[in-house]
Coordinates of C-alpha atoms in Angstrom, one line a residue:
M1 CA 14.3 115.1 9.0
G2 CA 12.7 117.5 10.4
N3 CA 12.5 118.2 14.1
P4 CA 9.9 115.9 15.8
V5 CA 8.3 116.8 18.7
L6 CA 9.8 114.7 21.4
V7 CA 8.2 113.2 24.0
D8 CA 8.5 110.9 27.6
E9 CA 10.5 108.0 26.8
A10 CA 7.7 105.8 28.2
T11 CA 5.0 107.3 25.9
V12 CA 7.6 106.7 23.0
R13 CA 8.0 103.2 24.1
G14 CA 4.6 102.2 24.2
T15 CA 4.0 104.4 20.6
A16 CA 6.7 101.9 18.9
A17 CA 5.6 99.0 20.8
E18 CA 2.0 99.5 18.9
A19 CA 3.4 100.6 15.9
W20 CA 5.3 97.6 15.5
I21 CA 2.4 95.6 15.7
W22 CA 0.5 97.2 13.9
G23 CA 3.3 97.7 10.9
L24 CA 4.4 94.5 10.9
P25 CA 2.3 93.1 8.1
M26 CA 3.6 96.4 6.3
L27 CA 7.0 94.9 6.3
E28 CA 6.6 91.2 6.2
N29 CA 4.5 92.3 2.6
Y30 CA 7.1 94.3 1.7
R31 CA 9.4 91.2 2.0
T32 CA 7.6 89.3 -0.5
L33 CA 6.8 92.5 -2.6
H34 CA 10.2 93.2 -3.2
A35 CA 11.2 90.1 -4.3
Q36 CA 7.8 89.8 -6.5
A37 CA 7.5 93.1 -8.1
V38 CA 11.0 94.9 -7.6
D39 CA 14.4 92.6 -7.7
E40 CA 14.9 91.1 -10.5
A41 CA 17.4 88.5 -9.9
D42 CA 15.0 87.3 -7.7
P43 CA 13.6 83.8 -8.5
R44 CA 10.1 84.7 -7.2
Y45 CA 10.0 88.2 -9.8
V46 CA 6.8 88.0 -10.8
G47 CA 7.9 90.4 -13.9
G48 CA 7.4 94.3 -12.0
F49 CA 3.8 96.0 -11.8
G50 CA 0.6 94.8 -12.9
V51 CA 1.8 91.1 -14.8
F52 CA 0.8 87.7 -13.4
R53 CA 3.1 84.9 -13.0
H54 CA 0.6 81.7 -12.7
Y55 CA 2.0 78.2 -11.1
P56 CA 0.3 75.9 -12.7
H57 CA 2.4 72.9 -11.6
P58 CA 1.4 71.0 -8.2
F59 CA 4.5 72.1 -5.7
T60 CA 6.9 69.5 -5.1
P61 CA 10.0 69.4 -2.4
A62 CA 11.9 71.3 -4.9
N63 CA 9.7 74.5 -4.8
T64 CA 11.2 76.7 -2.2
D65 CA 9.8 80.3 -3.2
V66 CA 6.1 80.0 -1.5
V67 CA 6.4 78.6 2.4
T68 CA 3.1 76.4 3.2
P69 CA 3.0 75.6 -0.5
N70 CA -0.8 75.1 -1.1
N71 CA -1.6 72.3 -4.2
D72 CA -5.2 72.2 -4.2
T73 CA -5.4 75.8 -5.6
P74 CA -2.6 76.9 -7.3
Y75 CA -1.3 80.3 -7.3
S76 CA -1.9 82.9 -10.1
L77 CA 0.5 86.0 -8.7
A78 CA 0.5 90.0 -9.3
R79 CA 1.5 93.5 -7.9
L80 CA -0.5 96.6 -8.6
D81 CA 0.8 100.4 -8.4
L82 CA -2.6 102.3 -8.4
R83 CA -0.4 105.7 -7.7
A84 CA -0.9 107.1 -11.7
E85 CA -4.2 105.5 -12.2
P86 CA -6.6 102.4 -11.9
W87 CA -6.4 98.9 -13.4
V88 CA -9.0 96.7 -14.4
L89 CA -9.0 92.9 -13.9
E90 CA -10.2 90.4 -15.9
V91 CA -11.7 86.9 -15.4
P92 CA -13.1 84.5 -17.9
A93 CA -16.3 82.1 -17.2
T94 CA -15.1 79.1 -15.2
D95 CA -16.7 75.9 -13.6
R96 CA -14.2 75.7 -11.4
Y97 CA -13.4 77.1 -7.4
H98 CA -11.4 80.0 -8.0
V99 CA -10.3 82.9 -5.7
L100 CA -8.8 86.6 -6.9
P101 CA -8.5 88.2 -3.2
L102 CA -6.6 91.8 -3.8
H103 CA -4.7 93.4 -0.6
D104 CA -3.5 96.3 0.8
L105 CA -0.1 97.3 2.2
D106 CA -0.8 96.3 5.9
T107 CA -2.5 93.1 4.0
C108 CA -6.3 93.9 4.8
Y109 CA -8.5 92.6 2.3
V110 CA -9.8 95.4 -0.7
G111 CA -11.8 92.5 -2.0
F112 CA -12.5 89.1 -3.9
V113 CA -13.2 88.2 -7.1
G114 CA -14.2 84.5 -7.4
S115 CA -16.5 81.2 -7.1
R116 CA -17.8 82.2 -3.4
T117 CA -18.4 86.2 -4.4
T118 CA -19.1 87.0 -7.8
G119 CA -19.8 83.8 -9.2
N120 CA -18.1 81.8 -12.1
G121 CA -19.1 83.8 -15.1
A122 CA -16.4 86.2 -16.9
G123 CA -16.3 89.5 -15.7
R124 CA -14.2 93.1 -15.4
H125 CA -13.6 94.3 -12.1
L126 CA -12.1 97.7 -11.8
V127 CA -9.2 98.3 -9.0
L128 CA -9.0 102.0 -7.8
G129 CA -6.5 103.4 -5.3
P130 CA -6.7 106.2 -2.8
D131 CA -6.6 109.1 -5.5
H132 CA -8.9 107.9 -7.9
R133 CA -12.2 107.7 -5.8
D134 CA -14.1 109.9 -8.4
T135 CA -13.5 107.8 -10.9
P136 CA -16.5 105.7 -12.7
G137 CA -17.0 102.3 -12.6
E138 CA -19.6 102.0 -15.6
G139 CA -19.0 99.1 -17.3
F140 CA -17.8 96.6 -14.4
E141 CA -19.0 93.9 -12.9
G142 CA -17.7 95.1 -9.8
V143 CA -15.6 97.8 -8.4
L144 CA -12.6 97.3 -5.4
H145 CA -11.8 100.4 -3.6
A146 CA -8.0 100.0 -2.5
D147 CA -6.8 102.2 0.7
T148 CA -3.2 102.0 -0.4
R149 CA -1.1 102.9 -3.4
L150 CA 0.5 99.5 -3.5
V151 CA -2.3 96.3 -4.1
G152 CA -1.3 92.7 -4.5
I153 CA -2.9 89.6 -5.6
V154 CA -3.1 85.7 -3.9
G155 CA -4.9 84.2 -7.0
R156 CA -5.9 80.7 -5.7
T157 CA -7.5 78.3 -8.7
H158 CA -8.5 74.6 -8.3
L159 CA -6.2 71.8 -9.4
A160 CA -7.7 68.5 -9.4
G161 CA -4.5 66.9 -9.7
P162 CA -1.6 66.3 -12.3
E163 CA -3.5 65.5 -14.9
D164 CA -5.8 68.5 -14.8
V165 CA -3.0 71.1 -15.5
P166 CA -3.1 71.8 -19.0
A167 CA -7.1 72.9 -18.5
L168 CA -5.6 74.7 -15.3
E169 CA -3.5 76.7 -17.4
R170 CA -6.4 77.9 -20.0
V171 CA -8.2 79.3 -16.8
Q172 CA -5.3 80.8 -15.7
A173 CA -4.4 82.6 -19.1
G174 CA -8.1 84.4 -18.7
Y175 CA -6.7 86.1 -15.9
R176 CA -5.8 89.3 -17.4
L177 CA -4.5 93.1 -15.6
R178 CA -4.9 96.3 -17.7
P179 CA -4.3 99.8 -16.7
L180 CA -7.7 102.4 -17.3
S181 CA -6.3 103.7 -19.6
A182 CA -5.2 100.4 -22.0
H183 CA -9.5 99.0 -21.4
L184 CA -10.5 102.2 -22.5
G185 CA -7.9 102.9 -25.5
T186 CA -7.4 106.7 -23.6
E187 CA -3.8 108.5 -23.5
P188 CA -2.3 106.9 -20.4
P189 CA -1.3 109.7 -17.7
P190 CA 2.3 110.3 -16.8
S191 CA 4.1 107.8 -14.7
A192 CA 4.4 107.9 -11.2
P193 CA 8.1 108.3 -10.1
D194 CA 9.6 104.9 -9.5
P195 CA 10.8 104.7 -6.3
V196 CA 14.1 104.3 -4.7
W197 CA 12.6 100.6 -3.0
P198 CA 15.1 99.7 0.3
A199 CA 16.4 96.9 -0.5
W200 CA 15.0 94.0 2.3
R201 CA 17.0 92.2 5.1
E202 CA 16.2 90.0 7.4
E203 CA 17.8 92.0 10.3
V204 CA 15.1 94.9 9.9
L205 CA 12.3 93.8 12.3
D206 CA 14.6 93.7 15.0
G207 CA 16.2 97.2 15.3
L208 CA 15.2 100.7 14.4
E209 CA 15.8 100.2 10.7
F210 CA 12.0 98.8 11.3
F211 CA 11.0 102.9 11.5
S212 CA 13.1 103.6 8.1
F213 CA 11.1 100.8 6.4
L214 CA 7.9 101.6 7.6
D215 CA 8.6 105.6 7.3
F216 CA 8.8 104.5 3.6
L217 CA 6.1 102.1 3.7
L218 CA 3.7 105.1 4.7
G219 CA 4.5 107.1 1.8
F220 CA 1.9 104.9 -0.5
F221 CA -0.2 104.7 2.6
P222 CA -2.9 107.6 3.1
V223 CA -4.0 108.3 6.9
L224 CA -7.1 106.6 8.0
P225 CA -9.4 108.2 10.7
A226 CA -8.9 104.8 12.4
D227 CA -5.3 105.3 12.3
A228 CA -5.3 108.8 12.8
D229 CA -3.9 109.0 16.2
L230 CA -0.7 106.6 16.0
R231 CA 0.3 108.2 13.4
R232 CA 0.4 111.8 14.5
R233 CA 2.3 109.9 17.4
L234 CA 4.6 108.3 15.0
A235 CA 4.9 112.1 13.0
E236 CA 6.3 113.0 16.3
L237 CA 9.4 110.7 15.8
G238 CA 9.8 111.8 12.0
V239 CA 8.4 108.3 11.0
G240 CA 5.6 108.9 8.3
T241 CA 7.4 112.1 7.3
G242 CA 9.1 110.4 4.5
D243 CA 13.2 111.4 6.0
F244 CA 13.4 109.1 9.1
E245 CA 16.4 109.0 10.7
P246 CA 17.5 107.5 13.6
A247 CA 20.9 109.1 14.2
A248 CA 18.7 112.2 14.2
L249 CA 17.2 111.0 17.4
P250 CA 18.4 111.4 21.3
L251 CA 20.0 108.5 22.2
E252 CA 17.4 108.1 24.9
I253 CA 14.5 108.2 22.5
R254 CA 15.8 105.7 20.5
G255 CA 16.5 103.5 23.2
A256 CA 12.9 103.6 23.9
M257 CA 11.8 102.7 20.3
V258 CA 14.7 99.4 21.0
R259 CA 12.3 98.3 24.0
G260 CA 9.1 99.3 22.0
I261 CA 10.3 96.5 20.2
A262 CA 11.4 94.0 22.4
D263 CA 7.7 94.6 24.4
A264 CA 5.9 93.7 20.9
R265 CA 7.4 90.5 20.1
T266 CA 6.7 89.8 23.7
R267 CA 3.6 90.4 23.3
L268 CA 3.1 88.6 20.1
G269 CA 5.2 85.9 21.1
A270 CA 2.2 84.9 23.5
A271 CA -0.5 86.0 21.5
V272 CA 0.6 83.6 18.6
A273 CA 0.8 81.1 21.6
G274 CA -2.8 80.9 22.5
S275 CA -4.0 81.2 19.3
H276 CA -6.1 78.7 17.7
D277 CA -7.5 78.5 14.0
S278 CA -8.0 81.2 11.6
T279 CA -11.3 82.9 12.6
A280 CA -10.9 86.7 12.8
L281 CA -7.3 86.4 11.3
F282 CA -7.6 87.6 7.7
G283 CA -10.3 89.3 6.0
T284 CA -11.2 93.2 4.7
R285 CA -10.9 96.5 7.1
V286 CA -14.3 96.0 8.1
Q287 CA -13.8 92.7 9.3
L288 CA -10.4 93.0 11.0
G289 CA -11.5 97.0 12.4
T290 CA -8.7 97.8 14.6
D291 CA -7.8 94.8 16.0
H292 CA -3.8 95.4 14.9
L293 CA -2.3 92.3 17.2
G294 CA -5.4 89.7 15.4
R295 CA -3.9 90.7 11.5
A296 CA 0.1 90.3 13.0
I297 CA -0.8 86.9 14.5
G298 CA -2.7 86.2 11.2
V299 CA 0.3 88.0 9.3
L300 CA 2.7 85.8 11.4
R301 CA 1.5 82.7 10.8
G302 CA -0.3 82.7 7.3
L303 CA 0.3 85.9 5.1
Y304 CA -1.7 85.9 2.7
G305 CA -4.5 83.5 4.8
L306 CA -8.2 83.9 3.1
P307 CA -10.8 84.8 5.4
V308 CA -12.9 81.6 7.1
E309 CA -15.7 82.1 4.9
E310 CA -13.2 81.7 2.2
A311 CA -11.2 78.9 3.5
W312 CA -10.1 77.6 7.3
Y313 CA -7.4 76.6 8.2
T314 CA -6.0 75.0 11.3
A315 CA -3.0 73.0 12.0
W316 CA -1.0 70.8 14.4
T317 CA 2.7 71.1 15.6
T318 CA 2.1 69.6 18.9
E319 CA 0.7 66.3 19.5
D320 CA -2.9 66.5 21.6
D321 CA -4.0 65.4 24.5
P322 CA -6.1 61.7 24.2
D323 CA -7.6 62.1 27.4
G324 CA -8.5 65.8 26.8
P325 CA -10.0 68.3 24.0
D326 CA -7.7 69.4 21.5
G327 CA -4.7 70.9 21.3
P328 CA -4.3 74.8 21.2
D329 CA -2.8 74.4 18.3
G330 CA -3.3 77.7 15.6
P331 CA -3.1 79.3 12.5
G332 CA -0.4 79.7 10.6
S333 CA 1.4 80.9 7.0
A334 CA 0.7 81.6 3.8
D335 CA -2.3 79.2 3.6
G336 CA -2.0 77.3 6.5
P337 CA -1.2 77.8 10.4
G338 CA 1.2 76.6 13.2
S339 CA 0.3 75.9 16.7
A340 CA 2.3 76.0 20.2
G341 CA 1.5 74.0 23.4
G342 CA 2.5 70.1 24.1
R343 CA 4.9 68.0 22.6
P344 CA 6.4 69.3 19.5
I345 CA 5.5 66.7 16.4
D346 CA 8.3 64.4 14.8
G347 CA 8.6 62.0 12.4
S348 CA 12.1 60.8 14.1
V349 CA 10.4 59.9 17.4
R350 CA 7.0 58.2 16.2
S351 CA 3.8 57.7 14.0
Y352 CA 0.7 59.4 14.2
L353 CA -3.3 59.3 13.7
L354 CA -5.4 61.8 12.5
R355 CA -8.7 59.9 12.6
F356 CA -12.3 61.8 11.4
P357 CA -15.0 59.3 13.3
P358 CA -18.1 58.2 11.0
G359 CA -19.7 61.4 9.7
G360 CA -17.0 63.7 10.9
R361 CA -15.3 65.0 7.7
P362 CA -14.8 69.1 7.4
P363 CA -18.4 69.8 6.3
T364 CA -17.6 71.9 3.3
R365 CA -18.8 73.3 0.2
Y366 CA -16.1 72.8 -2.2
F367 CA -13.4 70.8 -1.1
W368 CA -10.8 70.0 1.9
S369 CA -7.4 68.6 2.6
V370 CA -4.1 67.8 4.8
T371 CA -1.0 68.3 4.1
V372 CA 2.6 68.3 5.6
Y373 CA 5.7 70.8 5.9
G374 CA 8.8 70.4 7.3
L375 CA 9.8 72.5 9.9
P376 CA 10.7 75.2 10.7
D377 CA 11.3 75.9 6.6
Q378 CA 7.4 75.2 6.2
L379 CA 8.3 73.2 3.0
L380 CA 7.0 69.8 1.4
V381 CA 8.7 67.0 2.4
D382 CA 9.8 64.1 -0.4
H383 CA 6.9 61.5 -0.7
P384 CA 8.0 58.1 -2.3
V385 CA 4.3 58.0 -3.9
D386 CA 4.5 62.2 -5.0
R387 CA 1.9 62.8 -2.6
Y388 CA 1.8 65.9 -0.7
S389 CA -1.4 65.8 0.5
I390 CA -4.7 63.9 1.2
G391 CA -8.4 64.9 1.3
D392 CA -11.6 64.2 0.0
R393 CA -10.7 64.1 -3.8
T394 CA -8.0 61.8 -3.2
P395 CA -8.4 58.3 -4.6
G396 CA -8.1 55.3 -3.6
L397 CA -8.4 56.3 0.2
T398 CA -9.7 53.3 2.5
A399 CA -12.4 54.4 5.5
D400 CA -12.5 52.5 9.1
E401 CA -14.8 49.4 9.6
D402 CA -17.2 51.8 11.0
G403 CA -17.2 54.4 8.2
G404 CA -14.6 56.7 9.8
L405 CA -11.3 57.6 7.8
T406 CA -7.9 57.2 10.0
L407 CA -5.1 59.3 8.2
R408 CA -1.2 57.7 9.0
L409 CA 1.4 60.1 9.4
R410 CA 4.4 58.6 9.3
H411 CA 7.4 58.6 7.8
E412 CA 8.5 54.9 7.3
R413 CA 6.0 53.4 4.3
P414 CA 3.5 51.3 6.2
E415 CA 3.5 47.9 5.1
D416 CA -0.4 47.1 5.6
P417 CA -1.8 48.6 1.6
R418 CA -4.8 49.6 3.6
E419 CA -2.6 51.9 5.9
Q420 CA -0.9 52.8 3.2
A421 CA -3.3 53.9 0.6
N422 CA -4.0 56.7 3.6
W423 CA -0.1 57.6 4.4
L424 CA 0.7 60.8 4.2
A425 CA 4.7 60.9 4.5
V426 CA 6.5 62.8 7.2
P427 CA 10.3 64.0 7.6
A428 CA 12.6 62.5 10.1
G429 CA 12.3 66.0 12.1
P430 CA 9.7 68.1 13.1
F431 CA 7.0 68.9 10.9
M432 CA 3.5 70.9 10.5
A433 CA 0.0 69.3 9.8
V434 CA -2.3 71.2 7.8
L435 CA -5.9 71.3 7.7
R436 CA -7.6 73.2 5.0
V437 CA -11.2 73.4 4.3
Y438 CA -12.4 75.2 1.5
G439 CA -15.7 77.1 2.0
P440 CA -16.5 75.8 5.0
E441 CA -20.0 75.3 6.3
P442 CA -21.4 77.0 9.4
T443 CA -20.6 74.3 11.2
V444 CA -17.2 74.8 10.6
L445 CA -17.2 78.6 11.3
D446 CA -19.3 78.4 14.8
G447 CA -17.6 75.1 16.5
R448 CA -20.3 72.6 16.1
W449 CA -17.6 70.7 14.3
Q450 CA -14.4 70.1 16.3
R451 CA -11.2 68.8 14.4
P452 CA -10.1 65.6 15.3
P453 CA -7.0 65.5 17.7
L454 CA -3.8 64.4 16.6
L455 CA -2.5 61.8 18.5
P456 CA 0.5 59.0 19.2
G457 CA 0.1 56.1 16.2
P458 CA 1.6 52.8 16.7

């Protein structure tokens, strides 16, 4: 490492706290990137860069490689390395809901290909990295401009049920990735050098090694104007130079950086506790702006969550007050949120009711669902009838006498057949219930529609 310009401890502490919150999305993304595209021994490995791995079958409790798995829209996962040349994303014509969102290294979305944004027709979309901005985009239905040299795709395609899997597989098979040279039939450029990818370890987030990983990842992330000041201050500490070495820093500077990490964790924890739903947590760089804290909340609660115009998420992990407003439950992981405050919901303690009043079901262009996940692992729980979610496409639901709909969340099977029809099994322990609304109507986004409270059941 070069000789950094060392500044006072208070400034270093503040810089470290700001950088930890700003950099957390990159490290959380790298945690998944390493498993999917680098570590061939990891069960989540998709096959390297530039290939799709599809999940056409509904998830069950046996699937543990994706947290808060989503059975409404099974995943198509891929990673792109844009250093050597651009890539081409091809999609087939389909009348089913789908979205292939591309995200930068810091999880800001580059753009969206799918039903809402580009329609249901077939198309080819050019994905440009920061080093190939001048590549012509003629002949493509769209051009997506990434700000980082590594990009991820967490595609989602509607699945009507287990019997719909063959049809879904045909659509997923039409998602194709090719380097631009292969698409054009030209000589490929020289390959980019293979980095020495640092192996992920959970303890990385808690100490100075966080900044070693951040230093590595910034090599794939050119400086953006909005980040220039923070990047300059980090460079004074050697972070972003490509050879950051904590041991080369004076002891008091290292101590200030560690205290900064603790400050950031405290700030983020308080912010998560005060979050409500997925509004303003996921989106493009233009949408999110410089709200680094909001992006960190979104990553912590919902890595790769979709922006609210695509899908709106809310969740319950605590009981709501039956005599007061809805509790402060907030957004959570991979396609769903988490919450804080109130008494934690626990299937070993009681059952729960989630009642949509007459005319109060989630207003949506596409569909909605409620899914239960055990805590703390955020995975599906065993269900005697293999039902892991309930929504507007669930057959056999029974309406209340007044036209409302009451979902029954409990561990034991209800005796009443009418209650069984609306039963969603929960574990004999803490759990989280996630509501997903795909293509939410404006009344959801502006708050005129309010989610129902989760209340103790009989």
